[in-house]
């Protein structure tokens, strides 16, 4: 199949990951690690509960996985075999150096020859909204998954419309920030499976990484930064149903 659908974006991420790794060694830091793990925990708890399976028996593939934070999280949760994939070779190099438990695989999610149902669970975190064909990206995940797909992406929201990023830039490459909601996720699954999926679960949450960073910039103390982070997200949780972050779990 044709590959390199977005050579500009692939090069931009290649440079970004190579530079970030040279400079910092890891990509996400501090309170953002907590925010990311919180949403992954909610989605992974849900998928394990719905599948009612021991994660050690399951293989997992992360697509658009960058330097492998989500893959490491799945390995921490006890998934038997975890593969981190991306179209950026420098991202995969970093992932391999960071975490020896991970297998890595170059996959362009918009153009690849991964066989159907190759992995039990397929996950994406902040990847689909970089694609020129985000819905096709989800279709590909559903195709590659034997049992379930997990999506963590921006949610359509008023806040997103008013102050969210519409056009995102990485280096010189630009992408439209595509946002999901329950109906779009469910319709994509139904039309692809040509039946009602076994389970569809979605949730909205808040992600105000930049605002929280600003609020906690005055201190270098990680404990205080974490206390501020927990307080902000705790205060927002009663209104999670208006949140700007989408969690979706599909059990085929
Ligand atoms: C914002 S980063 C997110 C990385 C990681 N999932 C995370 O949340 O930290 C988006 C990732 O998608 C990858 N990506 C963009 N388009 C892709 C494509 N067509 N196929 C595979 N990976 C792609 C980029 O290389 C990058 O690693």
XYZ file of N, CA, C and O in Angstrom, residues 17-197:
724
model
N 10.860 14.313 18.056
C 11.210 13.261 19.011
C 12.716 13.131 19.161
O 13.213 12.926 20.262
N 13.444 13.262 18.049
C 14.896 13.163 18.143
C 15.412 14.301 19.027
O 16.230 14.095 19.926
N 14.895 15.525 18.828
C 15.356 16.676 19.615
C 14.962 16.536 21.075
O 15.771 16.737 21.971
N 13.675 16.182 21.316
C 13.211 16.073 22.698
C 14.031 15.041 23.445
O 14.386 15.215 24.596
N 14.329 13.924 22.779
C 15.058 12.872 23.469
C 16.478 13.329 23.779
O 16.988 13.102 24.871
N 17.091 14.018 22.810
C 18.447 14.517 23.066
C 18.450 15.497 24.227
O 19.310 15.473 25.086
N 17.416 16.343 24.269
C 17.402 17.394 25.286
C 16.915 16.918 26.647
O 17.441 17.306 27.674
N 15.856 16.088 26.642
C 15.209 15.798 27.924
C 15.185 14.324 28.286
O 14.979 13.974 29.432
N 15.319 13.460 27.288
C 15.274 12.025 27.575
C 13.860 11.474 27.550
O 13.634 10.366 27.125
N 12.874 12.237 28.008
C 11.478 11.781 27.950
C 10.620 12.921 27.414
O 11.075 14.055 27.335
N 9.387 12.610 27.061
C 8.540 13.643 26.461
C 7.639 14.310 27.509
O 7.736 15.496 27.739
N 6.771 13.532 28.161
C 5.850 14.155 29.121
C 6.462 14.196 30.506
O 7.147 13.271 30.916
N 6.157 15.273 31.232
C 6.733 15.402 32.568
C 5.667 15.864 33.552
O 4.643 16.405 33.167
N 5.988 15.691 34.837
C 5.236 16.292 35.932
C 3.770 15.951 35.903
O 3.376 14.807 35.677
N 2.959 17.007 36.116
C 1.530 16.756 36.321
C 0.853 16.182 35.093
O -0.146 15.492 35.190
N 1.414 16.429 33.893
C 0.762 15.922 32.684
C 0.811 14.387 32.634
O -0.085 13.755 32.083
N 1.843 13.808 33.246
C 1.916 12.347 33.321
C 0.700 11.838 34.104
O 0.033 10.878 33.716
N 0.385 12.543 35.198
C -0.759 12.150 36.028
C -2.064 12.270 35.234
O -2.929 11.395 35.284
N -2.217 13.371 34.481
C -3.444 13.595 33.708
C -3.626 12.481 32.668
O -4.708 11.913 32.500
N -2.533 12.155 31.988
C -2.594 11.121 30.951
C -2.910 9.761 31.572
O -3.719 8.999 31.042
N -2.264 9.478 32.714
C -2.483 8.160 33.318
C -3.898 8.023 33.851
O -4.474 6.940 33.817
N -4.449 9.143 34.306
C -5.810 9.107 34.836
C -6.784 8.684 33.733
O -7.642 7.831 33.921
N -6.641 9.288 32.533
C -7.607 8.919 31.490
C -7.336 7.516 30.945
O -8.273 6.771 30.654
N -6.048 7.141 30.880
C -5.757 5.772 30.414
C -6.308 4.759 31.410
O -6.860 3.734 31.028
N -6.158 5.074 32.715
C -6.638 4.142 33.740
C -8.153 3.922 33.598
O -8.632 2.791 33.623
N -8.899 5.025 33.408
C -10.354 4.894 33.287
C -10.724 4.004 32.095
O -11.579 3.127 32.197
N -10.056 4.240 30.961
C -10.398 3.472 29.746
C -9.943 2.017 29.870
O -10.679 1.096 29.502
N -8.749 1.807 30.415
C -8.228 0.433 30.500
C -9.011 -0.364 31.550
O -9.346 -1.534 31.334
N -9.360 0.281 32.679
C -10.210 -0.400 33.672
C -11.484 -0.892 32.994
O -11.945 -2.005 33.201
N -12.043 0.000 32.173
C -13.332 -0.310 31.544
C -13.208 -1.475 30.562
O -14.028 -2.378 30.541
N -12.140 -1.439 29.756
C -12.001 -2.500 28.745
C -11.768 -3.843 29.427
O -12.328 -4.874 29.012
N -10.983 -3.862 30.511
C -10.707 -5.140 31.187
C -11.972 -5.670 31.848
O -12.248 -6.870 31.840
N -12.754 -4.742 32.386
C -14.010 -5.150 33.015
C -14.973 -5.731 31.958
O -15.592 -6.771 32.158
N -15.052 -5.048 30.796
C -15.979 -5.512 29.755
C -15.517 -6.830 29.134
O -16.332 -7.696 28.802
N -14.206 -6.974 28.978
C -13.695 -8.213 28.367
C -13.688 -9.359 29.374
O -13.711 -10.526 28.989
N -13.594 -8.976 30.665
C -13.504 -9.975 31.735
C -12.370 -10.976 31.462
O -12.582 -12.192 31.484
N -11.195 -10.407 31.148
C -10.040 -11.259 30.846
C -8.833 -10.793 31.653
O -8.711 -9.614 31.993
N -7.933 -11.729 31.938
C -6.672 -11.390 32.586
C -5.802 -10.678 31.538
O -5.564 -11.239 30.460
N -5.309 -9.453 31.828
C -4.524 -8.750 30.805
C -3.293 -9.526 30.349
O -2.831 -9.371 29.221
N -2.782 -10.408 31.236
C -1.583 -11.178 30.869
C -1.837 -12.070 29.648
O -0.919 -12.428 28.925
N -3.120 -12.376 29.393
C -3.451 -13.238 28.242
C -3.639 -12.424 26.970
O -3.908 -12.979 25.911
N -3.556 -11.079 27.086
C -3.935 -10.228 25.944
C -2.734 -9.551 25.300
O -1.821 -9.096 25.993
N -2.766 -9.452 23.971
C -1.754 -8.655 23.267
C -2.345 -7.280 23.003
O -3.557 -7.133 22.809
N -1.476 -6.268 23.018
C -1.971 -4.905 22.796
C -1.076 -4.197 21.790
O 0.145 -4.376 21.787
N -1.705 -3.391 20.937
C -0.980 -2.537 19.987
C -1.381 -1.095 20.265
O -2.577 -0.790 20.354
N -0.398 -0.207 20.399
C -0.698 1.220 20.474
C -0.352 1.817 19.110
O 0.748 1.596 18.602
N -1.291 2.537 18.500
C -1.014 3.197 17.221
C -0.791 4.683 17.477
O -1.294 5.239 18.452
N -0.005 5.318 16.588
C 0.401 6.723 16.784
C 0.971 6.874 18.202
O 0.703 7.864 18.884
N 1.743 5.893 18.623
C 2.146 5.788 20.028
C 3.338 6.633 20.411
O 3.746 6.607 21.586
N 3.936 7.351 19.463
C 5.060 8.226 19.802
C 6.155 7.452 20.510
O 6.536 6.347 20.097
N 6.627 8.008 21.613
C 7.773 7.415 22.315
C 7.360 6.331 23.315
O 8.182 5.881 24.094
N 6.087 5.953 23.303
C 5.699 4.727 24.000
C 5.130 4.878 25.402
O 5.043 3.883 26.129
N 4.707 6.087 25.791
C 4.175 6.243 27.157
C 2.943 5.363 27.379
O 2.813 4.716 28.429
N 2.043 5.332 26.382
C 0.830 4.518 26.574
C 1.188 3.031 26.586
O 0.626 2.250 27.354
N 2.129 2.652 25.736
C 2.528 1.240 25.686
C 3.137 0.831 27.031
O 2.845 -0.250 27.550
N 3.970 1.708 27.615
C 4.545 1.390 28.929
C 3.437 1.263 29.965
O 3.489 0.410 30.854
N 2.425 2.145 29.843
C 1.311 2.065 30.790
C 0.610 0.702 30.668
O 0.295 0.063 31.677
N 0.394 0.242 29.432
C -0.282 -1.057 29.247
C 0.592 -2.193 29.795
O 0.086 -3.152 30.383
N 1.911 -2.066 29.614
C 2.814 -3.086 30.173
C 2.729 -3.064 31.703
O 2.671 -4.109 32.354
N 2.681 -1.847 32.289
C 2.527 -1.731 33.750
C 1.223 -2.388 34.221
O 1.167 -2.926 35.333
N 0.193 -2.289 33.375
C -1.101 -2.869 33.757
C -1.140 -4.384 33.564
O -2.166 -5.018 33.764
N -0.046 -4.948 33.051
C 0.060 -6.407 32.993
C -0.310 -7.034 31.665
O -0.447 -8.264 31.588
N -0.485 -6.205 30.598
C -0.762 -6.814 29.287
C 0.419 -7.700 28.894
O 1.585 -7.340 29.108
N 0.100 -8.869 28.311
C 1.113 -9.885 28.077
C 2.153 -9.471 27.068
O 3.345 -9.689 27.249
N 1.717 -8.845 26.013
C 2.613 -8.541 24.897
C 2.197 -7.164 24.402
O 1.046 -6.978 23.999
N 3.093 -6.189 24.470
C 2.697 -4.823 24.106
C 3.596 -4.307 22.983
O 4.821 -4.340 23.083
N 2.965 -3.817 21.922
C 3.698 -3.277 20.775
C 3.372 -1.795 20.641
O 2.201 -1.413 20.618
N 4.415 -0.977 20.562
C 4.223 0.453 20.309
C 4.478 0.707 18.830
O 5.514 0.304 18.296
N 3.532 1.383 18.162
C 3.745 1.672 16.741
C 3.588 3.155 16.465
O 2.923 3.884 17.211
N 4.206 3.577 15.376
C 4.153 4.976 14.952
C 4.736 5.009 13.540
O 5.314 4.021 13.094
N 4.566 6.144 12.832
C 5.277 6.241 11.550
C 6.589 7.000 11.691
O 7.285 7.200 10.697
N 6.923 7.425 12.913
C 8.186 8.134 13.134
C 9.235 7.155 13.668
O 9.062 6.585 14.749
N 10.304 6.988 12.907
C 11.312 6.017 13.355
C 12.045 6.525 14.587
O 12.425 5.736 15.456
N 12.211 7.853 14.721
C 12.921 8.319 15.926
C 12.057 8.108 17.172
O 12.573 7.805 18.251
N 10.730 8.214 17.027
C 9.852 7.921 18.176
C 10.040 6.473 18.611
O 10.153 6.178 19.806
N 10.089 5.575 17.642
C 10.199 4.150 17.990
C 11.563 3.835 18.601
O 11.662 3.007 19.507
N 12.588 4.505 18.106
C 13.922 4.318 18.701
C 13.911 4.714 20.175
O 14.447 4.015 21.025
N 13.291 5.868 20.459
C 13.214 6.339 21.847
C 12.448 5.315 22.688
O 12.865 4.952 23.794
N 11.309 4.832 22.135
C 10.473 3.888 22.893
C 11.279 2.646 23.267
O 11.203 2.166 24.404
N 12.055 2.164 22.310
C 12.827 0.952 22.561
C 13.893 1.172 23.635
O 14.116 0.327 24.485
N 14.528 2.372 23.577
C 15.553 2.675 24.595
C 14.914 2.853 25.964
O 15.476 2.479 26.979
N 13.739 3.484 26.000
C 13.067 3.786 27.265
C 12.603 2.542 28.010
O 12.646 2.474 29.211
N 12.037 1.582 27.239
C 11.332 0.495 27.916
C 11.564 -0.819 27.169
O 10.959 -1.057 26.115
N 12.427 -1.630 27.745
C 12.812 -2.891 27.105
C 11.670 -3.899 27.005
O 11.779 -4.901 26.310
N 10.543 -3.639 27.688
C 9.420 -4.585 27.617
C 8.650 -4.458 26.305
O 7.870 -5.336 25.957
N 8.853 -3.320 25.601
C 8.005 -3.033 24.438
C 8.576 -3.581 23.137
O 9.775 -3.449 22.878
N 7.686 -4.170 22.325
C 8.048 -4.417 20.922
C 7.709 -3.137 20.170
O 6.826 -2.383 20.610
N 8.413 -2.852 19.082
C 8.050 -1.666 18.288
C 7.812 -2.080 16.843
O 8.390 -3.053 16.364
N 6.941 -1.327 16.180
C 6.589 -1.667 14.799
C 6.251 -0.379 14.046
O 5.462 0.429 14.545
N 6.841 -0.207 12.881
C 6.504 0.974 12.082
C 5.157 0.741 11.410
O 5.013 -0.197 10.624
N 4.190 1.567 11.777
C 2.860 1.465 11.141
C 2.366 2.866 10.823
O 2.254 3.711 11.715
N 2.103 3.110 9.541
C 1.373 4.311 9.146
C -0.100 3.927 9.233
O -0.564 3.070 8.474
N -0.813 4.523 10.160
C -2.186 4.073 10.417
C -3.112 4.348 9.217
O -4.144 3.714 9.060
N -2.687 5.275 8.354
C -3.525 5.565 7.179
C -3.174 4.682 5.976
O -3.888 4.700 4.977
N -2.066 3.963 6.034
C -1.666 3.126 4.892
C -0.718 2.051 5.403
O 0.448 2.329 5.656
N -1.239 0.848 5.578
C -0.396 -0.221 6.132
C -0.933 -1.566 5.665
O -2.028 -1.660 5.125
N -0.140 -2.621 5.910
C -0.623 -3.955 5.531
C -0.691 -4.884 6.749
O -0.463 -6.079 6.642
N -0.991 -4.311 7.902
C -1.173 -5.143 9.103
C -2.417 -6.029 8.881
O -3.483 -5.507 8.548
N -2.277 -7.357 9.049
C -3.455 -8.216 8.825
C -4.615 -7.925 9.788
O -4.389 -7.419 10.893
N -5.806 -8.272 9.391
C -6.999 -8.088 10.230
C -6.810 -8.814 11.567
O -6.223 -9.896 11.608
N -7.345 -8.243 12.618
C -7.421 -8.867 13.947
C -6.079 -9.421 14.418
O -5.978 -10.543 14.916
N -5.018 -8.603 14.264
C -3.665 -9.048 14.639
C -3.400 -8.920 16.134
O -2.491 -9.559 16.653
N -4.109 -8.026 16.816
C -3.847 -7.770 18.243
C -5.186 -7.798 18.984
O -6.196 -7.355 18.440
N -5.156 -8.262 20.248
C -6.420 -8.327 21.010
C -6.999 -6.932 21.229
O -8.182 -6.698 21.023
N -6.138 -6.013 21.689
C -6.610 -4.657 22.011
C -5.756 -3.653 21.242
O -4.530 -3.780 21.214
N -6.400 -2.677 20.622
C -5.665 -1.627 19.896
C -6.046 -0.283 20.505
O -7.234 0.016 20.679
N -5.029 0.505 20.840
C -5.285 1.763 21.562
C -4.656 2.950 20.830
O -3.600 2.805 20.207
N -5.305 4.095 20.929
C -4.691 5.347 20.464
C -4.894 6.419 21.520
O -5.930 6.444 22.196
N -3.892 7.276 21.667
C -3.975 8.393 22.614
C -3.417 9.617 21.894
O -2.229 9.646 21.546
N -4.266 10.606 21.615
C -3.827 11.834 20.961
C -3.100 11.585 19.646
O -2.046 12.185 19.386
N -3.669 10.694 18.835
C -3.043 10.383 17.543
C -3.982 10.623 16.372
O -3.591 11.177 15.344
N -5.275 10.220 16.512
C -6.193 10.288 15.369
C -6.360 11.718 14.869
O -6.554 11.949 13.676
N -6.286 12.689 15.786
C -6.545 14.070 15.351
C -5.372 14.650 14.547
O -5.462 15.794 14.088
N -4.313 13.882 14.357
C -3.224 14.331 13.484
C -3.405 13.833 12.053
O -2.638 14.215 11.169
N -4.411 12.993 11.824
C -4.538 12.341 10.518
C -5.342 13.183 9.542
O -6.181 13.990 9.945
N -5.112 12.931 8.250
C -5.966 13.572 7.245
C -7.304 12.839 7.168
O -8.280 13.391 6.689
N -7.327 11.568 7.646
C -8.570 10.790 7.621
C -8.770 10.128 8.985
O -8.543 8.922 9.142
N -9.175 10.924 9.986
C -9.265 10.394 11.354
C -10.246 9.232 11.499
O -9.986 8.289 12.254
N -11.366 9.289 10.768
C -12.349 8.211 10.911
C -11.776 6.926 10.307
O -11.942 5.833 10.858
N -11.044 7.078 9.215
C -10.387 5.900 8.645
C -9.368 5.333 9.648
O -9.174 4.126 9.741
N -8.738 6.223 10.406
C -7.809 5.771 11.444
C -8.520 4.872 12.436
O -8.023 3.803 12.802
N -9.724 5.277 12.876
C -10.484 4.420 13.795
C -10.897 3.128 13.093
O -10.822 2.040 13.676
N -11.326 3.237 11.823
C -11.675 2.017 11.079
C -10.499 1.039 11.054
O -10.681 -0.174 11.221
N -9.311 1.567 10.868
C -8.122 0.709 10.835
C -7.889 0.049 12.194
O -7.548 -1.128 12.269
N -8.071 0.822 13.258
C -7.894 0.237 14.599
C -8.883 -0.904 14.823
O -8.523 -1.958 15.350
N -10.134 -0.677 14.426
C -11.170 -1.707 14.631
C -10.819 -2.946 13.791
O -10.960 -4.085 14.241
N -10.308 -2.687 12.603
C -9.917 -3.812 11.724
C -8.773 -4.633 12.350
O -8.790 -5.855 12.341
N -7.782 -3.945 12.918
C -6.613 -4.652 13.463
C -6.916 -5.339 14.796
O -6.147 -6.186 15.239
N -8.004 -4.920 15.467
C -8.288 -5.432 16.822
C -9.099 -6.722 16.750
O -10.099 -6.796 16.034
N -8.665 -7.714 17.543
C -9.446 -8.951 17.630
C -10.627 -8.734 18.579
O -11.735 -9.171 18.317
N -10.393 -8.008 19.692
C -11.431 -7.903 20.720
C -11.929 -6.476 20.954
O -13.130 -6.255 21.068
N -10.990 -5.523 21.069
C -11.437 -4.201 21.546
C -10.532 -3.084 21.046
O -9.358 -3.311 20.744
N -11.108 -1.889 20.984
C -10.339 -0.691 20.643
C -10.570 0.374 21.715
O -11.676 0.486 22.267
N -9.504 1.117 22.012
C -9.575 2.197 23.020
C -9.127 3.486 22.351
O -8.052 3.537 21.749
N -9.939 4.543 22.497
C -9.616 5.829 21.881
C -9.591 6.920 22.955
O -10.555 7.068 23.710
N -8.496 7.655 23.024
C -8.402 8.823 23.921
C -7.999 10.005 23.033
O -6.871 10.081 22.546
N -8.962 10.900 22.790
C -8.763 11.993 21.818
C -9.547 13.218 22.297
O -10.326 13.119 23.243
N -9.409 14.353 21.634
C -10.251 15.503 22.006
C -11.740 15.209 21.772
O -12.086 14.467 20.855
N -12.589 15.782 22.651
C -14.053 15.664 22.514
C -14.594 16.968 21.918
O -14.114 18.050 22.261
N -15.584 16.855 21.055
C -16.288 18.059 20.588
C -16.835 18.780 21.807
O -17.487 18.156 22.645
N -16.580 20.077 21.939
C -17.076 20.785 23.125
C -17.179 22.268 22.834
O -16.498 22.785 21.940
N -17.992 22.939 23.638
C -18.134 24.380 23.492
C -16.794 25.057 23.786
O -16.348 25.940 23.051
N -16.154 24.586 24.854
C -14.867 25.171 25.239
C -13.839 24.978 24.106
O -13.085 25.889 23.763
N -13.861 23.778 23.528
C -12.947 23.497 22.420
C -13.202 24.443 21.263
O -12.276 24.963 20.637
N -14.516 24.683 20.997
C -14.869 25.565 19.884
C -14.430 27.000 20.161
O -13.967 27.714 19.281
N -14.596 27.408 21.437
C -14.312 28.817 21.758
C -12.818 29.094 21.909
O -12.317 30.084 21.379
N -12.128 28.213 22.660
C -10.716 28.522 22.917
C -9.752 27.397 22.548
O -8.551 27.520 22.753
N -10.290 26.297 21.995
C -9.415 25.165 21.660
C -8.612 25.441 20.395
O -8.941 26.333 19.612
N -7.552 24.649 20.227
C -6.749 24.770 19.010
C -7.506 24.132 17.855
O -7.942 22.982 17.954
N -7.670 24.866 16.759
C -8.355 24.293 15.611
C -7.327 23.715 14.628
O -7.500 22.634 14.091
N -6.258 24.475 14.417
C -5.191 24.035 13.516
C -3.928 23.912 14.347
O -3.461 24.906 14.916
N -3.399 22.687 14.438
C -2.239 22.436 15.294
C -0.990 22.378 14.432
O -1.012 21.870 13.310
N 0.116 22.906 14.988
C 1.367 22.935 14.217
C 2.431 22.132 14.942
O 2.660 22.323 16.131
N 3.072 21.237 14.202
C 4.258 20.542 14.728
C 5.360 20.839 13.722
O 5.257 20.428 12.560
N 6.374 21.577 14.121
C 7.361 22.043 13.140
C 6.638 22.864 12.089
O 5.856 23.763 12.419
N 6.825 22.506 10.817
C 6.130 23.224 9.737
C 4.848 22.514 9.305
O 4.156 22.976 8.404
N 4.552 21.371 9.927
C 3.387 20.588 9.492
C 2.146 21.000 10.283
O 2.196 21.174 11.497
N 1.034 21.142 9.555
C -0.220 21.593 10.184
C -1.238 20.463 10.114
O -1.307 19.747 9.123
N -2.040 20.293 11.199
C -3.183 19.375 11.092
C -4.410 20.024 11.714
O -4.304 20.860 12.609
N -5.567 19.603 11.206
C -6.841 20.038 11.774
C -7.120 19.176 13.001
O -6.951 17.960 12.955
N -7.517 19.794 14.115
C -7.772 19.022 15.341
C -9.207 18.471 15.296
O -10.176 19.178 15.557
N -9.307 17.205 14.933
C -10.589 16.518 14.784
C -11.063 16.060 16.167
O -10.300 15.470 16.928
N -12.322 16.361 16.487
C -12.846 16.038 17.821
C -14.007 15.056 17.717
O -14.823 15.157 16.811
N -14.095 14.151 18.695
C -15.051 13.045 18.660
C -16.222 13.284 19.591
O -16.156 14.134 20.480
N -17.274 12.501 19.409
C -18.309 12.396 20.439
C -18.892 10.980 20.376
O -18.502 10.184 19.503
N -19.801 10.681 21.293
C -20.315 9.311 21.393
C -20.933 8.845 20.076
O -20.665 7.739 19.610
N -21.768 9.698 19.461
C -22.509 9.251 18.275
C -21.585 8.960 17.100
O -21.782 7.992 16.365
N -20.572 9.808 16.932
C -19.638 9.598 15.832
C -18.878 8.277 16.023
O -18.720 7.482 15.091
N -18.450 8.054 17.256
C -17.710 6.825 17.591
C -18.613 5.599 17.356
O -18.224 4.635 16.690
N -19.832 5.671 17.876
C -20.738 4.522 17.784
C -21.135 4.256 16.333
O -21.183 3.101 15.888
N -21.401 5.328 15.564
C -21.804 5.127 14.165
C -20.679 4.529 13.340
O -20.905 3.693 12.465
N -19.441 4.969 13.618
C -18.295 4.424 12.879
C -18.199 2.924 13.131
O -18.005 2.127 12.213
N -18.360 2.538 14.411
C -18.259 1.118 14.767
C -19.393 0.308 14.134
O -19.161 -0.752 13.540
N -20.611 0.826 14.239
C -21.753 0.066 13.702
C -21.626 -0.134 12.209
O -21.884 -1.214 11.677
N -21.250 0.947 11.502
C -21.215 0.813 10.042
C -20.109 -0.132 9.610
O -20.268 -0.863 8.632
N -19.003 -0.161 10.362
C -17.916 -1.062 9.976
C -18.246 -2.522 10.309
O -17.975 -3.432 9.525
N -18.828 -2.755 11.498
C -19.100 -4.141 11.925
C -20.382 -4.691 11.291
O -20.626 -5.893 11.305
N -21.200 -3.798 10.777
C -22.500 -4.146 10.202
C -23.377 -4.889 11.228
O -24.084 -5.851 10.904
N -23.255 -4.448 12.461
C -24.109 -4.962 13.542
C -23.877 -4.062 14.755
O -22.980 -3.212 14.728
N -24.650 -4.302 15.780
C -24.426 -3.568 17.034
C -23.177 -4.158 17.707
O -23.091 -5.377 17.878
N -22.191 -3.335 18.052
C -21.026 -3.884 18.758
C -21.450 -4.485 20.111
O -22.491 -4.113 20.659
